[in-house]
CSV table of C-alpha atoms and ligand atoms in Angstrom, one decimal:
chain,number,residue,atom,x,y,z
A,1,MET,CA,19.8,12.0,-9.2
A,2,LYS,CA,16.9,10.0,-10.8
A,3,LYS,CA,13.4,11.1,-10.0
A,4,VAL,CA,10.7,8.7,-8.8
A,5,THR,CA,7.8,8.9,-11.3
A,6,LYS,CA,6.4,5.4,-11.3
A,7,ALA,CA,4.7,3.0,-8.9
A,8,ILE,CA,3.7,-0.6,-8.5
A,9,ILE,CA,0.7,-1.8,-6.4
A,10,PRO,CA,0.8,-5.5,-6.0
A,11,ALA,CA,-2.9,-6.4,-5.5
A,12,ALA,CA,-3.2,-10.0,-6.8
A,13,GLY,CA,-4.0,-11.7,-3.5
A,14,LEU,CA,-7.1,-14.0,-3.6
A,15,GLY,CA,-8.5,-12.4,-0.4
A,16,THR,CA,-9.3,-15.7,1.1
A,17,ARG,CA,-9.5,-14.1,4.6
A,18,PHE,CA,-12.5,-12.2,3.3
A,19,LEU,CA,-14.5,-15.0,1.7
A,20,PRO,CA,-17.3,-15.1,0.6
A,21,ILE,CA,-17.2,-11.4,-0.5
A,22,THR,CA,-14.0,-12.0,-2.4
A,23,LYS,CA,-15.5,-14.8,-4.6
A,24,ALA,CA,-16.8,-12.2,-7.0
A,25,LEU,CA,-15.3,-8.9,-5.7
A,26,PRO,CA,-11.5,-8.5,-6.0
A,27,LYS,CA,-10.0,-7.6,-2.6
A,28,PRO,CA,-8.7,-4.1,-3.7
A,29,MET,CA,-12.3,-3.1,-4.3
A,30,LEU,CA,-13.4,-3.7,-0.7
A,31,PRO,CA,-14.7,-0.3,0.4
A,32,VAL,CA,-13.5,1.8,3.3
A,33,LEU,CA,-16.6,4.0,3.7
A,34,ASP,CA,-17.2,5.0,0.1
A,35,LYS,CA,-14.0,4.3,-1.7
A,36,PRO,CA,-12.2,1.0,-2.6
A,37,THR,CA,-9.0,0.5,-0.6
A,38,VAL,CA,-6.9,0.7,-3.8
A,39,GLN,CA,-8.2,4.3,-4.4
A,40,TYR,CA,-6.7,5.4,-1.0
A,41,ILE,CA,-3.3,4.1,-2.2
A,42,MET,CA,-3.6,6.0,-5.5
A,43,GLU,CA,-4.3,9.1,-3.4
A,44,GLU,CA,-1.2,8.5,-1.4
A,45,LEU,CA,0.7,8.4,-4.7
A,46,LYS,CA,-0.9,11.5,-6.0
A,47,ASN,CA,0.1,13.4,-2.8
A,48,ALA,CA,3.7,12.4,-3.6
A,49,GLY,CA,3.4,13.6,-7.2
A,50,ILE,CA,3.5,10.0,-8.7
A,51,ASP,CA,0.7,9.3,-11.2
A,52,ASP,CA,2.2,6.6,-13.4
A,53,VAL,CA,0.9,3.5,-11.7
A,54,ILE,CA,0.9,-0.3,-12.5
A,55,ILE,CA,-1.5,-2.4,-10.5
A,56,VAL,CA,-0.7,-6.1,-10.5
A,57,VAL,CA,-4.0,-8.0,-10.3
A,58,SER,CA,-5.2,-11.5,-10.3
A,59,PRO,CA,-7.1,-12.8,-13.4
A,60,GLY,CA,-10.7,-11.7,-13.4
A,61,SER,CA,-10.1,-8.3,-11.8
A,62,GLU,CA,-11.6,-6.2,-14.7
A,63,ILE,CA,-13.9,-4.4,-12.3
A,64,ILE,CA,-10.8,-2.5,-10.9
A,65,GLU,CA,-10.0,-1.3,-14.4
A,66,ARG,CA,-13.6,-0.1,-14.7
A,67,HIS,CA,-13.3,1.8,-11.4
A,68,PHE,CA,-10.5,3.8,-12.9
A,69,SER,CA,-12.2,4.5,-16.3
A,70,ALA,CA,-15.0,6.9,-17.3
A,71,ALA,CA,-18.6,5.8,-16.5
A,72,GLN,CA,-20.2,7.7,-19.5
A,73,GLU,CA,-23.9,7.0,-18.8
A,74,LEU,CA,-23.6,7.9,-15.1
A,75,GLU,CA,-21.6,11.0,-15.9
A,76,LYS,CA,-24.2,12.2,-18.5
A,77,ARG,CA,-26.9,11.6,-16.0
A,78,LEU,CA,-25.2,13.5,-13.1
A,79,ILE,CA,-24.6,16.5,-15.5
A,80,ALA,CA,-28.2,16.5,-16.7
A,81,ASP,CA,-29.4,16.5,-13.1
A,82,GLY,CA,-27.0,19.3,-12.1
A,83,LYS,CA,-25.2,17.1,-9.6
A,84,THR,CA,-21.7,18.6,-10.3
A,85,GLU,CA,-20.2,17.6,-6.9
A,86,LEU,CA,-21.1,13.9,-7.5
A,87,TYR,CA,-19.9,14.2,-11.1
A,88,ASP,CA,-16.5,15.4,-9.8
A,89,ILE,CA,-16.3,12.5,-7.4
A,90,ALA,CA,-17.1,10.0,-10.2
A,91,ARG,CA,-14.5,11.6,-12.5
A,92,GLU,CA,-11.8,11.7,-9.8
A,93,THR,CA,-10.7,8.1,-10.4
A,94,CYS,CA,-10.1,8.9,-14.1
A,95,SER,CA,-7.2,11.3,-13.3
A,96,PHE,CA,-4.7,8.5,-12.8
A,97,LYS,CA,-2.4,7.1,-15.5
A,98,VAL,CA,-3.0,3.5,-14.5
A,99,LYS,CA,-2.1,0.3,-16.2
A,100,PHE,CA,-3.0,-3.3,-15.2
A,101,VAL,CA,-0.9,-6.5,-15.4
A,102,GLU,CA,-2.0,-9.9,-14.4
A,103,GLN,CA,0.0,-12.1,-12.0
A,104,LYS,CA,-1.0,-15.5,-13.4
A,105,VAL,CA,1.0,-17.6,-11.0
A,106,ALA,CA,0.8,-16.9,-7.2
A,107,ASN,CA,4.6,-16.8,-6.7
A,108,GLY,CA,4.9,-14.2,-4.0
A,109,LEU,CA,5.7,-10.5,-3.7
A,110,ALA,CA,8.9,-10.7,-5.7
A,111,GLY,CA,6.9,-12.5,-8.5
A,112,ALA,CA,4.3,-9.7,-8.5
A,113,ILE,CA,7.0,-7.0,-8.9
A,114,LEU,CA,8.6,-8.9,-11.8
A,115,CYS,CA,5.2,-8.9,-13.6
A,116,ALA,CA,5.5,-5.1,-13.8
A,117,GLU,CA,9.2,-5.0,-15.0
A,118,LYS,CA,8.4,-4.2,-18.6
A,119,TYR,CA,6.6,-0.9,-17.5
A,120,ILE,CA,9.4,0.2,-15.2
A,121,GLY,CA,12.5,-0.7,-17.1
A,122,ASP,CA,15.5,0.4,-15.0
A,123,GLU,CA,13.8,3.3,-13.4
A,124,PRO,CA,13.4,3.6,-9.6
A,125,PHE,CA,9.8,3.0,-8.5
A,126,ALA,CA,7.5,3.2,-5.5
A,127,LEU,CA,6.0,0.0,-4.2
A,128,LEU,CA,2.9,0.1,-2.1
A,129,LEU,CA,1.3,-3.1,-0.8
A,130,GLY,CA,-2.4,-3.1,-1.4
A,131,ASP,CA,-3.4,-4.4,2.0
A,132,GLU,CA,-2.1,-1.5,4.0
A,133,LEU,CA,-3.6,2.0,4.2
A,134,LEU,CA,-1.4,4.8,5.4
A,135,ILE,CA,-3.2,8.0,6.3
A,136,PRO,CA,-1.0,11.0,6.9
A,137,LYS,CA,-1.4,12.9,10.2
A,138,GLU,CA,-2.8,16.5,9.7
A,139,GLY,CA,-0.6,18.5,7.4
A,140,GLY,CA,1.6,15.5,6.4
A,141,LYS,CA,2.3,14.6,2.8
A,142,GLY,CA,2.4,10.8,3.5
A,143,CYS,CA,4.8,8.0,3.8
A,144,ILE,CA,5.6,7.4,0.1
A,145,SER,CA,6.3,11.1,-0.4
A,146,ALA,CA,8.9,10.9,2.4
A,147,LEU,CA,10.6,7.8,0.9
A,148,LYS,CA,10.6,9.5,-2.5
A,149,ASN,CA,12.5,12.5,-1.1
A,150,ILE,CA,15.1,10.2,0.6
A,151,TYR,CA,15.7,8.2,-2.6
A,152,GLU,CA,15.9,11.4,-4.7
A,153,SER,CA,18.5,12.9,-2.4
A,154,THR,CA,20.6,9.7,-1.8
A,155,GLY,CA,20.1,7.4,-4.8
A,156,LYS,CA,19.6,4.5,-2.4
A,157,SER,CA,16.6,2.2,-2.0
A,158,VAL,CA,14.5,3.0,1.1
A,159,ILE,CA,11.9,1.2,3.1
A,160,ALA,CA,9.3,2.4,5.6
A,161,THR,CA,9.3,0.9,9.1
A,162,MET,CA,7.3,1.1,12.4
A,163,GLU,CA,8.1,0.1,15.9
A,164,VAL,CA,6.6,-3.2,17.1
A,165,PHE,CA,6.8,-5.3,20.3
A,166,GLY,CA,6.2,-8.8,21.6
A,167,ASP,CA,4.3,-11.2,19.3
A,168,ASP,CA,4.0,-8.5,16.6
A,169,VAL,CA,7.7,-8.7,15.9
A,170,SER,CA,7.2,-12.1,14.1
A,171,LYS,CA,4.5,-10.8,11.8
A,172,TYR,CA,6.8,-8.6,9.8
A,173,GLY,CA,10.2,-8.3,8.0
A,174,ASN,CA,12.7,-7.0,10.6
A,175,ILE,CA,15.7,-4.8,10.1
A,176,GLY,CA,19.1,-4.5,11.7
A,177,ILE,CA,20.3,-0.9,11.9
A,178,LYS,CA,24.0,0.1,11.3
A,179,ASN,CA,23.6,3.9,11.7
A,180,GLU,CA,21.0,6.5,12.1
A,181,ASN,CA,21.2,10.1,10.9
A,182,ASP,CA,18.4,12.6,11.1
A,183,GLY,CA,15.7,10.0,11.1
A,184,VAL,CA,17.2,8.0,8.2
A,185,MET,CA,18.6,4.6,9.2
A,186,GLU,CA,21.2,2.6,7.3
A,187,VAL,CA,20.1,-1.0,7.2
A,188,GLY,CA,22.7,-3.7,7.8
A,189,ALA,CA,20.6,-6.8,7.4
A,190,ILE,CA,17.0,-8.0,7.1
A,191,VAL,CA,15.2,-11.1,8.4
A,192,GLU,CA,11.7,-12.0,7.3
A,193,LYS,CA,9.2,-12.7,10.2
A,194,PRO,CA,11.8,-13.8,12.7
A,195,ALA,CA,11.1,-15.6,16.0
A,196,LEU,CA,11.2,-12.9,18.8
A,197,SER,CA,14.6,-14.2,19.9
A,198,ASP,CA,16.1,-13.8,16.4
A,199,ALA,CA,14.8,-10.3,15.8
A,200,LEU,CA,17.5,-7.7,14.9
A,201,SER,CA,15.6,-4.7,16.3
A,202,ASN,CA,12.0,-3.5,17.1
A,203,ASN,CA,11.8,-2.0,13.6
A,204,ALA,CA,9.3,-3.8,11.3
A,205,ILE,CA,9.0,-3.3,7.6
A,206,ILE,CA,5.6,-2.0,6.5
A,207,GLY,CA,4.3,-2.1,2.9
A,208,ARG,CA,5.9,1.0,1.5
A,209,TYR,CA,9.2,1.0,-0.4
A,210,VAL,CA,11.1,3.1,-3.0
A,211,LEU,CA,13.4,0.8,-4.9
A,212,ASP,CA,16.1,1.3,-7.4
A,213,GLY,CA,15.5,-0.4,-10.8
A,214,LYS,CA,18.5,-2.6,-10.2
A,215,ILE,CA,16.3,-4.7,-7.9
A,216,PHE,CA,14.8,-6.5,-11.0
A,217,SER,CA,18.0,-8.3,-11.9
A,218,MET,CA,18.4,-9.3,-8.3
A,219,LEU,CA,14.9,-10.7,-8.0
A,220,LYS,CA,15.5,-12.8,-11.1
A,221,THR,CA,18.3,-14.7,-9.3
A,222,LEU,CA,16.1,-15.6,-6.3
A,223,LYS,CA,15.6,-19.3,-5.4
A,224,PRO,CA,11.9,-20.1,-4.5
A,225,ARG,CA,11.0,-21.2,-1.0
A,226,ASN,CA,7.5,-22.8,-0.6
A,227,ASN,CA,6.9,-21.9,-4.3
A,228,GLU,CA,7.4,-18.2,-3.6
A,229,ILE,CA,10.2,-15.7,-4.2
A,230,TYR,CA,10.8,-13.2,-1.5
A,231,LEU,CA,11.5,-9.5,-1.9
A,232,THR,CA,13.1,-9.6,1.5
A,233,ASP,CA,15.9,-11.8,0.2
A,234,SER,CA,17.0,-9.1,-2.3
A,235,LEU,CA,16.5,-6.4,0.3
A,236,ASP,CA,18.9,-8.3,2.6
A,237,GLU,CA,21.4,-8.4,-0.2
A,238,LEU,CA,21.1,-4.6,-0.8
A,239,ALA,CA,21.5,-4.1,3.0
A,240,LYS,CA,24.6,-6.1,3.1
A,241,ARG,CA,26.1,-4.0,0.3
A,242,GLY,CA,25.3,-0.8,2.2
A,243,GLU,CA,22.7,0.2,-0.3
A,244,LEU,CA,19.5,0.2,1.8
A,245,LEU,CA,18.0,2.9,4.0
A,246,ALA,CA,14.9,2.9,6.2
A,247,CYS,CA,12.7,5.6,7.7
A,248,THR,CA,10.0,5.3,10.4
A,249,THR,CA,6.6,6.6,9.4
A,250,GLU,CA,4.4,8.8,11.6
A,251,ASP,CA,1.3,8.0,9.5
A,252,TYR,CA,-1.7,6.1,10.8
A,253,ARG,CA,-1.5,2.6,9.4
A,254,TYR,CA,-4.4,0.2,8.9
A,255,ASP,CA,-3.9,-3.5,7.9
A,256,VAL,CA,-7.0,-3.8,5.7
A,257,GLY,CA,-6.0,-7.3,4.8
A,258,ASP,CA,-7.1,-8.3,8.2
A,259,LYS,CA,-10.8,-8.3,9.3
A,260,ALA,CA,-10.2,-6.3,12.6
A,261,GLY,CA,-7.9,-3.8,10.8
A,262,TYR,CA,-10.5,-3.4,8.0
A,263,ILE,CA,-13.3,-2.6,10.5
A,264,LYS,CA,-11.0,-0.1,12.4
A,265,ALA,CA,-10.2,1.7,9.1
A,266,ASN,CA,-13.9,2.0,8.4
A,267,VAL,CA,-14.8,3.3,11.8
A,268,GLU,CA,-12.0,5.9,11.9
A,269,THR,CA,-12.7,7.0,8.3
A,270,ALA,CA,-16.4,7.4,9.1
A,271,LEU,CA,-15.5,9.4,12.3
A,272,LYS,CA,-13.6,11.9,10.1
A,273,SER,CA,-16.4,12.2,7.5
A,274,PRO,CA,-18.0,15.7,7.4
A,275,GLU,CA,-21.2,14.0,6.2
A,276,ILE,CA,-21.7,11.3,8.9
A,277,GLY,CA,-18.8,11.9,11.4
A,278,GLU,CA,-20.9,13.5,14.2
A,279,GLU,CA,-23.6,10.7,14.0
A,280,ILE,CA,-21.0,8.0,14.1
A,281,LYS,CA,-19.2,9.6,17.0
A,282,ASN,CA,-22.4,9.7,19.0
A,283,TYR,CA,-23.1,6.1,18.1
A,284,VAL,CA,-19.6,5.0,19.1
A,285,ILE,CA,-19.9,6.7,22.5
A,286,GLU,CA,-23.3,5.2,23.1
A,287,LEU,CA,-22.1,1.8,22.0
A,288,ALA,CA,-19.1,2.0,24.3
A,289,GLU,CA,-21.4,2.7,27.2
A,290,ARG,CA,-23.7,-0.2,26.2
A,291,ILE,CA,-21.0,-2.8,25.9
A,292,LYS,CA,-19.2,-1.7,29.0
A,293,ALA,CA,-22.4,-2.3,31.1
B,301,G1P,C1,5.2,-8.6,3.5
B,301,G1P,C2,6.7,-8.5,3.6
B,301,G1P,C3,7.2,-8.2,5.0
B,301,G1P,C4,6.5,-7.0,5.5
B,301,G1P,C5,5.0,-7.1,5.3
B,301,G1P,C6,4.3,-5.7,5.7
B,301,G1P,O1,4.8,-9.7,4.2
B,301,G1P,O2,7.3,-9.7,3.1
B,301,G1P,O3,8.6,-8.1,5.1
B,301,G1P,O4,6.8,-6.7,6.9
B,301,G1P,O5,4.6,-7.4,4.0
B,301,G1P,O6,2.9,-5.9,5.7
B,301,G1P,P1,3.3,-10.3,4.0
B,301,G1P,O7,2.4,-9.5,5.0
B,301,G1P,O8,2.9,-10.1,2.6
B,301,G1P,O9,3.4,-11.7,4.4
C-alpha cells in the first residue's frame, strides 16, 4: 500500500474577515500566542511523519516563505549572546521541506489543490485547511496522523469529521454513512452545507483529509458554480463509488478563520503556556468574576 509522504496546505484566502491586519499580513501569519497559525499546521504534519509540504498562497505572501527560511543575522546574534534556546526556536521553522505555489485565480478549494498537482503527481497526499487548528488531546498524535494510518491500511481516501447540531449543520460539508466499523465510517454521499432538513447525518467535514492521487483527474472535470470548483463534488463521486472513508476526530478544533475562534485559540494556548499560563489563568478567573457582576 502507498505511504503518505506529502501534504498540501491551501492558504490563499484574502482574509477579508480580518481586515485591516490582512492588508499587509497574509492570514496564515496571524499569530496564536507566538507562532503563526500555519506553523501549528506544519507541526501537526511533523507529528504524523509528513515533512514534504506545499503551501498554496496568494500573490504577495513572501513573508510566509521568509518565516520558513533561515534568518542569518538574527541567528548569528543569538549565538553570540549565548541565547541557545531562542536560537533553537528560530531555527525550528527551517526543518520543514516546504515549497510555495501561488493561486493566481480565487477559484475555490478544488482550484487550490490543482495548483499543487505538479508537486504531488499521482501520490496520495494530506490536505490541511489553513483556517483550522487541531490540537491533539494529551498523548494523542493528531488528526492527520490517524487519517494517514487509515489510508495506508485501506488504500481509500479518508476525511475527518466532527458531530454538529442545529444551525451548525449548515456551516459544513455533511456526510451520509453506509457502515461503521471500529470508528471508521464508509461514506455513501456528501452534501455541501445543506439546509438542516436536507442533512444526511450530524457528521460535519472538518478541514483534514488524506486523498488518493486519483482525485486530480476528477477535480479537472468539475463544472464551476459561482466561479468556484468544489472539492466536495469529487468527494461525493468517490463516496458513491464506495471509495471514501471518514473518521471522527477527538482533537480540540479551533476555527481561526473566524474572529471568535481565533481569540479562543489564543486564550487556550496562553493558558497552556509554561511561561504565562498561570498569570493568564488568574486573569481569566478575575475577569470572569468582573464581567459576571
Ligand atoms: C470547506 C469545505 C467544507 C468543510 C469546511 C471545513 O468549506 O468545503 O465541506 O466542511 O471547509 O471547515 P469552507 O469553510 O471553506 O467554506
